[in-house]
Short mmCIF file of C-alpha atoms in Angstrom, two decimals:
data_model
loop_
_atom_site.label_atom_id
_atom_site.label_comp_id
_atom_site.label_asym_id
_atom_site.label_seq_id
_atom_site.Cartn_x
_atom_site.Cartn_y
_atom_site.Cartn_z
CA MET A 1 -23.35 63.15 71.02
CA PRO A 2 -25.48 65.94 72.63
CA SER A 3 -23.42 68.73 74.14
CA LYS A 4 -24.21 70.49 77.29
CA HIS A 5 -22.27 73.57 76.15
CA LEU A 6 -22.54 74.85 72.59
CA HIS A 7 -19.04 76.14 71.74
CA PRO A 8 -19.60 78.70 68.99
CA ARG A 9 -18.06 77.82 65.62
CA GLN A 10 -18.09 81.34 64.53
CA ALA A 11 -16.69 81.05 61.01
CA TYR A 12 -19.59 78.70 59.96
CA LEU A 13 -22.17 80.66 61.89
CA ASP A 14 -21.04 83.87 60.19
CA GLN A 15 -21.48 82.28 56.80
CA LEU A 16 -25.01 81.13 57.67
CA ILE A 17 -25.90 84.54 59.00
CA GLY A 18 -24.47 86.14 55.92
CA PHE A 19 -26.87 84.29 53.73
CA MET A 20 -29.96 84.86 55.90
CA GLY A 21 -32.62 86.88 54.26
CA THR A 22 -31.62 85.70 50.78
CA PRO A 23 -33.63 83.23 48.67
CA LEU A 24 -30.88 80.74 48.81
CA VAL A 25 -31.29 77.40 50.62
CA LYS A 26 -28.35 76.85 52.95
CA VAL A 27 -27.09 73.31 52.78
CA LEU A 28 -24.62 72.17 55.45
CA THR A 29 -22.82 69.00 54.42
CA GLY A 30 -20.23 66.98 56.31
CA LEU A 31 -19.17 63.81 58.07
CA ARG A 32 -21.63 62.54 60.67
CA ARG A 33 -20.85 63.95 64.10
CA CYS A 34 -18.73 66.86 62.85
CA GLY A 35 -20.95 69.50 64.44
CA LYS A 36 -23.73 70.26 61.96
CA SER A 37 -26.60 69.76 64.51
CA SER A 38 -24.86 72.09 66.96
CA LEU A 39 -24.53 74.68 64.23
CA LEU A 40 -28.29 74.51 63.74
CA ASP A 41 -28.84 74.92 67.44
CA GLN A 42 -26.44 77.94 67.43
CA LEU A 43 -28.29 79.40 64.42
CA ALA A 44 -31.62 78.91 66.23
CA GLY A 45 -30.17 80.68 69.29
CA HIS A 46 -28.93 83.56 67.08
CA LEU A 47 -32.32 84.00 65.58
CA ALA A 48 -34.10 83.99 69.01
CA ALA A 49 -31.48 86.56 70.35
CA THR A 50 -32.16 88.89 67.47
CA GLY A 51 -35.92 88.93 68.15
CA VAL A 52 -37.28 86.23 66.02
CA PRO A 53 -40.42 84.77 67.80
CA ALA A 54 -40.17 81.15 68.86
CA GLN A 55 -43.14 80.11 66.69
CA SER A 56 -41.32 81.50 63.62
CA ILE A 57 -38.42 79.00 64.12
CA ILE A 58 -39.22 75.39 63.01
CA GLN A 59 -36.35 73.10 63.87
CA ILE A 60 -36.61 69.38 63.14
CA ASN A 61 -33.96 66.73 63.71
CA PHE A 62 -34.69 63.62 61.71
CA GLU A 63 -32.43 61.36 63.71
CA SER A 64 -34.94 61.65 66.57
CA MET A 65 -37.68 58.95 66.68
CA THR A 66 -39.96 61.76 67.75
CA ASN A 67 -39.92 62.87 64.07
CA ALA A 68 -40.07 59.41 62.39
CA HIS A 69 -43.53 60.05 61.09
CA LEU A 70 -42.15 62.97 59.05
CA ALA A 71 -39.71 60.82 57.05
CA ASP A 72 -41.46 61.46 53.70
CA ALA A 73 -41.80 64.60 51.81
CA ALA A 74 -45.62 64.91 51.99
CA ALA A 75 -45.67 64.42 55.76
CA LEU A 76 -42.95 66.92 56.30
CA TYR A 77 -44.55 69.45 53.99
CA ALA A 78 -47.83 69.14 55.86
CA GLU A 79 -46.22 69.55 59.26
CA VAL A 80 -44.22 72.64 58.31
CA ARG A 81 -47.24 74.30 56.57
CA GLN A 82 -49.34 73.71 59.64
CA ARG A 83 -46.67 75.19 62.10
CA ALA A 84 -45.97 77.99 59.68
CA GLN A 85 -49.61 79.30 60.18
CA THR A 86 -48.75 80.59 63.63
CA ALA A 87 -45.55 82.29 62.57
CA ILE A 88 -45.05 86.03 62.93
CA GLY A 89 -43.16 87.31 59.93
CA PRO A 90 -40.91 85.08 57.81
CA VAL A 91 -40.63 81.45 59.10
CA TYR A 92 -37.10 79.99 59.64
CA ILE A 93 -36.92 76.25 58.80
CA LEU A 94 -33.98 74.33 60.10
CA LEU A 95 -33.89 70.69 59.08
CA ASP A 96 -31.27 68.30 60.39
CA GLU A 97 -30.06 65.15 58.59
CA ILE A 98 -32.54 65.84 55.74
CA GLN A 99 -31.31 62.86 53.68
CA LEU A 100 -33.42 60.69 56.05
CA VAL A 101 -36.61 62.08 54.42
CA ALA A 102 -37.71 60.34 51.26
CA ASN A 103 -37.92 62.79 48.35
CA TRP A 104 -36.96 65.57 50.65
CA GLU A 105 -35.99 67.70 47.73
CA ARG A 106 -39.61 68.22 46.65
CA ALA A 107 -40.60 69.40 50.16
CA VAL A 108 -37.75 71.95 50.39
CA ASN A 109 -38.48 73.24 46.96
CA SER A 110 -42.22 73.53 47.96
CA PHE A 111 -41.35 75.54 51.06
CA ARG A 112 -39.43 77.90 48.95
CA VAL A 113 -42.25 78.43 46.49
CA ASP A 114 -45.22 78.46 48.92
CA LEU A 115 -43.86 80.09 52.11
CA ASP A 116 -42.16 83.32 53.18
CA CYS A 117 -39.31 81.42 54.62
CA ASP A 118 -35.60 81.03 55.10
CA ILE A 119 -34.28 77.40 54.82
CA THR A 120 -31.28 75.70 56.23
CA VAL A 121 -30.73 71.96 55.98
CA THR A 122 -27.97 69.56 56.92
CA GLY A 123 -26.91 66.25 55.58
CA SER A 124 -24.21 63.60 56.12
CA ASN A 125 -23.78 62.97 52.40
CA ALA A 126 -21.49 64.79 49.94
CA ARG A 127 -23.86 63.78 47.19
CA LEU A 128 -26.77 65.59 48.86
CA LEU A 129 -26.52 68.24 46.12
CA SER A 130 -26.36 65.86 43.21
CA GLY A 131 -29.28 64.95 41.02
CA GLU A 132 -32.73 66.13 41.70
CA LEU A 133 -32.01 68.94 44.20
CA ALA A 134 -29.73 70.77 41.84
CA THR A 135 -32.44 70.43 39.10
CA LEU A 136 -35.33 71.58 41.32
CA LEU A 137 -33.57 74.51 42.90
CA ALA A 138 -31.59 75.52 39.74
CA GLY A 139 -28.89 77.55 41.44
CA ARG A 140 -30.96 78.71 44.40
CA TYR A 141 -28.85 76.95 47.08
CA VAL A 142 -25.42 77.44 48.60
CA GLU A 143 -23.43 74.55 49.99
CA ILE A 144 -21.40 75.09 53.18
CA PRO A 145 -19.09 72.13 53.85
CA VAL A 146 -18.64 71.55 57.57
CA TYR A 147 -15.42 69.88 58.83
CA PRO A 148 -14.29 68.55 62.23
CA LEU A 149 -12.57 71.01 64.48
CA SER A 150 -9.69 73.05 63.21
CA PHE A 151 -6.57 73.19 65.49
CA ALA A 152 -7.68 76.70 66.56
CA GLU A 153 -11.19 75.42 67.39
CA PHE A 154 -9.65 72.46 69.25
CA LEU A 155 -7.71 74.82 71.48
CA THR A 156 -10.87 76.66 72.31
CA PHE A 157 -13.05 73.47 72.97
CA THR A 158 -10.34 71.98 75.20
CA ASP A 159 -9.38 75.24 76.91
CA GLN A 160 -5.69 74.76 75.83
CA GLY A 161 -3.35 77.72 76.36
CA ASP A 162 -0.16 76.42 74.91
CA PRO A 163 -0.16 75.72 71.18
CA VAL A 164 2.88 73.40 71.28
CA SER A 165 1.38 70.97 73.89
CA GLY A 166 -2.05 71.59 72.50
CA PHE A 167 -0.95 70.39 69.03
CA GLN A 168 0.49 67.20 70.59
CA GLU A 169 -3.01 66.58 72.05
CA TYR A 170 -4.70 67.47 68.77
CA LEU A 171 -2.33 64.98 66.90
CA ARG A 172 -3.67 62.19 69.16
CA ARG A 173 -7.28 63.14 69.77
CA GLY A 174 -8.29 64.73 66.55
CA GLY A 175 -11.09 67.22 65.96
CA LEU A 176 -14.53 65.55 66.32
CA PRO A 177 -16.40 67.97 68.57
CA GLY A 178 -17.66 65.29 70.88
CA ILE A 179 -14.16 64.43 71.98
CA HIS A 180 -13.88 67.55 74.18
CA GLU A 181 -16.46 66.07 76.55
CA LEU A 182 -14.55 62.84 77.21
CA ALA A 183 -11.98 62.34 80.05
CA SER A 184 -9.59 59.68 78.77
CA PRO A 185 -7.89 58.34 75.67
CA GLU A 186 -9.82 55.06 76.30
CA GLN A 187 -13.09 56.87 76.02
CA ASP A 188 -11.77 58.83 72.89
CA GLY A 189 -11.07 55.44 71.19
CA ALA A 190 -14.42 53.93 72.02
CA TYR A 191 -16.24 57.06 70.84
CA LEU A 192 -14.28 57.28 67.55
CA ARG A 193 -14.92 53.59 66.79
CA SER A 194 -18.61 54.10 67.46
CA VAL A 195 -18.72 57.04 65.04
CA TYR A 196 -16.69 55.11 62.46
CA ASP A 197 -19.15 52.06 62.79
CA THR A 198 -22.14 54.30 62.31
CA VAL A 199 -20.71 56.15 59.29
CA LEU A 200 -19.83 52.87 57.74
CA LEU A 201 -23.17 51.18 58.52
CA LYS A 202 -25.59 54.11 57.75
CA ASP A 203 -23.78 56.37 55.36
CA VAL A 204 -21.62 53.98 53.31
CA ILE A 205 -22.97 50.39 53.46
CA ALA A 206 -26.75 51.25 53.42
CA ARG A 207 -26.55 54.11 50.95
CA GLY A 208 -23.92 52.50 48.71
CA GLN A 209 -25.71 49.13 48.83
CA ILE A 210 -22.46 47.44 49.68
CA ARG A 211 -22.76 43.79 50.44
CA ASP A 212 -19.21 42.71 51.36
CA THR A 213 -18.68 44.76 54.55
CA ALA A 214 -15.57 42.80 55.46
CA LEU A 215 -13.93 43.68 52.13
CA LEU A 216 -14.97 47.38 52.68
CA GLU A 217 -13.27 47.48 56.07
CA ARG A 218 -10.11 46.08 54.51
CA LEU A 219 -10.18 48.79 51.98
CA VAL A 220 -10.59 51.40 54.76
CA THR A 221 -7.64 49.86 56.65
CA PHE A 222 -5.51 50.16 53.48
CA LEU A 223 -6.49 53.81 53.04
CA LEU A 224 -5.78 54.73 56.66
CA THR A 225 -2.48 52.94 56.46
CA ASN A 226 -1.54 54.87 53.34
CA LEU A 227 -2.67 58.28 54.04
CA GLY A 228 -1.02 60.86 51.74
CA GLN A 229 0.36 58.30 49.43
CA THR A 230 -0.45 58.03 45.66
CA PHE A 231 -3.29 55.58 45.05
CA SER A 232 -4.18 53.27 42.27
CA ALA A 233 -6.73 50.49 42.05
CA ARG A 234 -3.85 48.16 41.21
CA ARG A 235 -2.08 48.84 44.44
CA ILE A 236 -5.28 48.14 46.45
CA SER A 237 -5.89 44.99 44.49
CA GLU A 238 -2.40 43.78 45.15
CA PHE A 239 -2.86 44.46 48.91
CA LEU A 240 -6.12 42.48 48.97
CA LYS A 241 -4.60 39.58 47.23
CA SER A 242 -1.98 39.52 49.92
CA GLN A 243 -4.88 39.20 52.30
CA ARG A 244 -6.21 36.31 50.17
CA ARG A 245 -9.17 38.49 48.95
CA SER A 246 -9.89 39.94 45.55
CA MET A 247 -11.72 43.08 44.32
CA GLY A 248 -12.07 44.35 40.80
CA ALA A 249 -11.10 47.95 39.83
CA GLU A 250 -14.71 48.96 39.33
CA THR A 251 -15.76 47.73 42.72
CA ILE A 252 -12.82 49.59 44.32
CA HIS A 253 -13.88 52.75 42.66
CA ASN A 254 -17.46 52.24 43.71
CA TYR A 255 -16.43 51.70 47.39
CA LEU A 256 -14.28 54.74 47.33
CA LYS A 257 -17.15 56.76 45.81
CA ALA A 258 -19.33 55.65 48.73
CA LEU A 259 -16.64 56.63 51.27
CA ARG A 260 -16.38 60.04 49.64
CA GLY A 261 -20.21 60.32 49.57
CA ALA A 262 -20.23 59.86 53.35
CA CYS A 263 -17.60 62.57 53.68
CA PHE A 264 -15.23 60.07 55.27
CA ILE A 265 -12.38 60.56 52.76
CA HIS A 266 -11.40 63.43 50.52
CA GLU A 267 -9.71 62.66 47.15
CA VAL A 268 -6.89 65.03 46.04
CA SER A 269 -5.93 64.94 42.37
CA ARG A 270 -2.44 65.65 41.09
CA TYR A 271 -1.75 68.79 39.05
CA ASP A 272 0.98 69.13 36.44
CA LEU A 273 2.59 72.55 37.27
CA VAL A 274 4.47 72.50 33.96
CA GLY A 275 1.60 71.41 31.65
CA LYS A 276 -0.95 73.25 33.82
CA LYS A 277 -3.52 70.49 33.83
CA VAL A 278 -5.19 68.12 36.32
CA LEU A 279 -3.82 64.57 36.06
CA GLU A 280 -6.33 61.73 36.12
CA THR A 281 -4.24 59.16 37.87
CA GLN A 282 -2.23 58.74 41.08
CA GLU A 283 -4.46 60.79 43.26
CA LYS A 284 -4.19 60.67 47.09
CA GLN A 285 -6.82 60.04 49.75
CA PHE A 286 -7.08 61.86 53.02
CA VAL A 287 -9.45 60.98 55.95
CA ALA A 288 -12.02 63.44 57.28
CA ASP A 289 -10.22 63.41 60.55
CA HIS A 290 -6.84 62.01 61.44
CA SER A 291 -8.21 60.64 64.73
CA PHE A 292 -9.84 57.79 62.85
CA ALA A 293 -6.39 56.37 61.82
CA ASN A 294 -5.25 56.58 65.52
CA ALA A 295 -8.39 54.99 66.81
CA LEU A 296 -8.45 52.09 64.27
CA LEU A 297 -4.79 51.42 63.81
CA GLY A 298 -3.17 52.82 66.94
CA PHE A 299 -1.00 56.05 67.25
CA ARG A 300 2.19 55.11 65.41
CA ALA A 301 5.22 57.43 65.31
CA GLU A 302 6.15 56.27 61.79
CA GLU A 303 2.86 57.62 60.54
CA LEU A 304 3.41 61.13 61.83
CA PRO A 305 4.42 62.58 58.54
CA HIS A 306 1.29 61.42 56.90
CA LEU A 307 -0.93 62.51 59.81
CA LEU A 308 0.63 66.01 59.41
CA GLU A 309 -0.19 65.98 55.72
CA ASN A 310 -3.77 65.04 56.53
CA ILE A 311 -4.05 67.86 59.00
CA VAL A 312 -2.71 70.50 56.68
CA CYS A 313 -4.92 69.22 53.73
CA LEU A 314 -8.10 69.49 55.83
CA GLU A 315 -7.13 72.88 57.02
CA ALA A 316 -6.66 74.08 53.53
CA LEU A 317 -10.07 72.70 52.54
CA ARG A 318 -11.54 74.20 55.59
CA ARG A 319 -10.35 77.68 54.47
CA GLY A 320 -11.94 77.22 51.15
CA TYR A 321 -9.01 76.29 49.00
CA GLN A 322 -9.14 73.97 46.03
CA VAL A 323 -6.32 71.59 46.75
CA HIS A 324 -4.18 69.49 44.44
CA ILE A 325 -0.85 67.62 44.67
CA GLY A 326 1.73 69.46 42.61
CA LYS A 327 3.82 67.60 40.07
CA HIS A 328 6.84 69.48 38.70
CA GLY A 329 8.87 67.04 36.51
CA ALA A 330 9.91 64.32 38.76
CA ALA A 331 9.47 66.41 41.93
CA GLU A 332 6.33 66.72 43.98
CA VAL A 333 4.84 69.59 45.95
CA ASP A 334 2.67 68.26 48.74
CA PHE A 335 -0.12 70.78 48.27
CA VAL A 336 -1.03 73.42 45.64
CA CYS A 337 -3.85 75.53 47.12
CA ASP A 338 -5.94 77.82 44.91
CA ARG A 339 -8.56 80.24 46.07
CA GLN A 340 -10.00 83.26 44.20
CA GLY A 341 -7.06 83.74 41.94
CA GLN A 342 -4.40 83.26 44.60
CA ARG A 343 -2.10 80.36 45.02
CA LEU A 344 -0.23 78.87 47.91
CA TYR A 345 2.39 75.98 47.78
CA VAL A 346 2.88 73.98 50.92
CA GLN A 347 5.44 71.33 51.74
CA VAL A 348 4.82 69.30 54.88
CA ALA A 349 7.73 67.77 56.75
CA TYR A 350 8.13 65.88 59.92
CA LEU A 351 11.42 67.33 61.21
CA LEU A 352 13.98 69.33 59.31
CA ALA A 353 16.73 67.78 61.27
CA THR A 354 19.67 68.18 58.82
CA GLY A 355 20.61 70.46 56.06
CA GLU A 356 20.18 67.63 53.66
CA ILE A 357 16.49 67.14 54.66
CA LEU A 358 15.83 70.88 54.40
CA GLU A 359 17.36 71.03 50.93
CA ARG A 360 15.23 68.09 49.87
CA GLU A 361 12.05 69.97 50.93
CA LEU A 362 13.20 73.23 49.43
CA ALA A 363 14.08 71.82 46.03
CA PRO A 364 10.59 71.33 44.62
CA LEU A 365 9.52 74.84 45.64
CA ARG A 366 12.71 76.42 44.20
CA ALA A 367 11.94 74.80 40.92
CA ILE A 368 8.67 76.72 40.65
CA SER A 369 9.31 80.03 38.92
CA ASP A 370 6.22 81.98 39.81
CA ASN A 371 5.94 84.50 42.69
CA TYR A 372 3.07 82.85 44.69
CA ARG A 373 3.69 82.22 48.35
CA LYS A 374 5.69 79.02 49.15
CA VAL A 375 5.70 77.48 52.66
CA ILE A 376 7.38 74.57 54.45
CA VAL A 377 5.68 73.43 57.69
CA SER A 378 7.12 70.93 60.20
CA LEU A 379 7.07 69.75 63.78
CA ASP A 380 10.29 71.80 64.43
CA ASN A 381 9.54 74.16 67.33
CA LEU A 382 11.43 77.07 65.93
CA PRO A 383 10.39 80.60 65.11
CA PRO A 384 9.10 81.20 61.61
CA SER A 385 11.98 81.86 59.23
CA ASN A 386 12.60 82.48 55.47
CA THR A 387 15.08 80.88 53.00
CA ASP A 388 15.27 82.36 49.59
CA GLY A 389 11.71 83.59 49.77
CA ILE A 390 10.44 80.26 51.01
CA GLU A 391 8.85 80.48 54.53
CA ARG A 392 9.42 77.95 57.24
CA TRP A 393 6.74 77.57 59.89
CA PRO A 394 6.25 75.37 62.95
CA ILE A 395 2.94 73.60 62.05
CA GLN A 396 1.04 74.75 65.10
CA ASP A 397 1.80 78.43 64.20
CA PHE A 398 0.92 77.93 60.60
CA LEU A 399 -2.46 76.31 61.46
CA LEU A 400 -3.21 79.31 63.78
CA ALA A 401 -2.08 81.95 61.25
CA GLN A 402 -4.94 84.17 59.88
CA ASP A 403 -3.09 85.30 56.65
CA TRP A 404 -3.66 82.31 54.46
#
């Protein structure tokens, strides 16, 4: 959805600017409609504002029919070479939804070899960097994953002043940037369903060569109904049998791979905190934005704990953490977040209404003997506190905090 006003997403823009002038190809990956195109617009605006001549900025959006004739590597290469002839100084090449160009990797590699240029591309495919691109560029690219709006960005986009009421709205509306231009929950739902349909049709079914679309949609329904719960192919198979459908384990894994490839879901593996190893079974699946669950299944109070987990998981990924589910004996820690040698443990609760519930959430964290930071977040609207070195935070304050 085109935006009349480009709200700056400064954290991403700063990353892009930081890599400008290096030989690295910048690759923005993420869910369709999460804001990658707007970031390219913002980058082009930054370049113009810092004195780069207009003829030195080549920006092409391959979703536009205007550029349909450039949908193969040779045509794209010829177009950019021709336009680069009028450039003054280095040419800045900004290519949006590059996966729509056949053999695009060869064109990008040729630009890097033949031109004095700086290249940024976007794609709605997590596997954009697999295969030939990685071979051709051999370490000469950097991937920047782009996610839907964080809670902090949502407050800015929607001009919210109160984090408590703002979080209630974020819970219901989610973080797709296009949402902030809509006036009603009904419009939100229609927009989200259209994005979902497009992701499934163009980024999952077409690319994954999936034939049974009805079965795929049942699988998505199962995933959205079971956010934050341990997953197994057997559980899904049993669910489908209850729907009088059948799907083998290999097909289930292929469909999940296609959904991950479209950046629609994120898989989080379990980590044995005692044995210090990643476990290969009972992983969890989280959706790229919790609003899809609300739009497709309806907003349900009983699902709030899982929506909160989804929000915290995506925020940790957004901040560059490697995220696992912690297993400590029979106990589970919702998230073990690792980044640059530091670790953060996070438990997510709905409401800590009684001492018994608080103790249940504290117990897995108390069992961990290391000195890394340990946090419990919940919907309780109480000031941050500390129990035996374990921090308690209202979720909206935790999501806005800068120190993690």
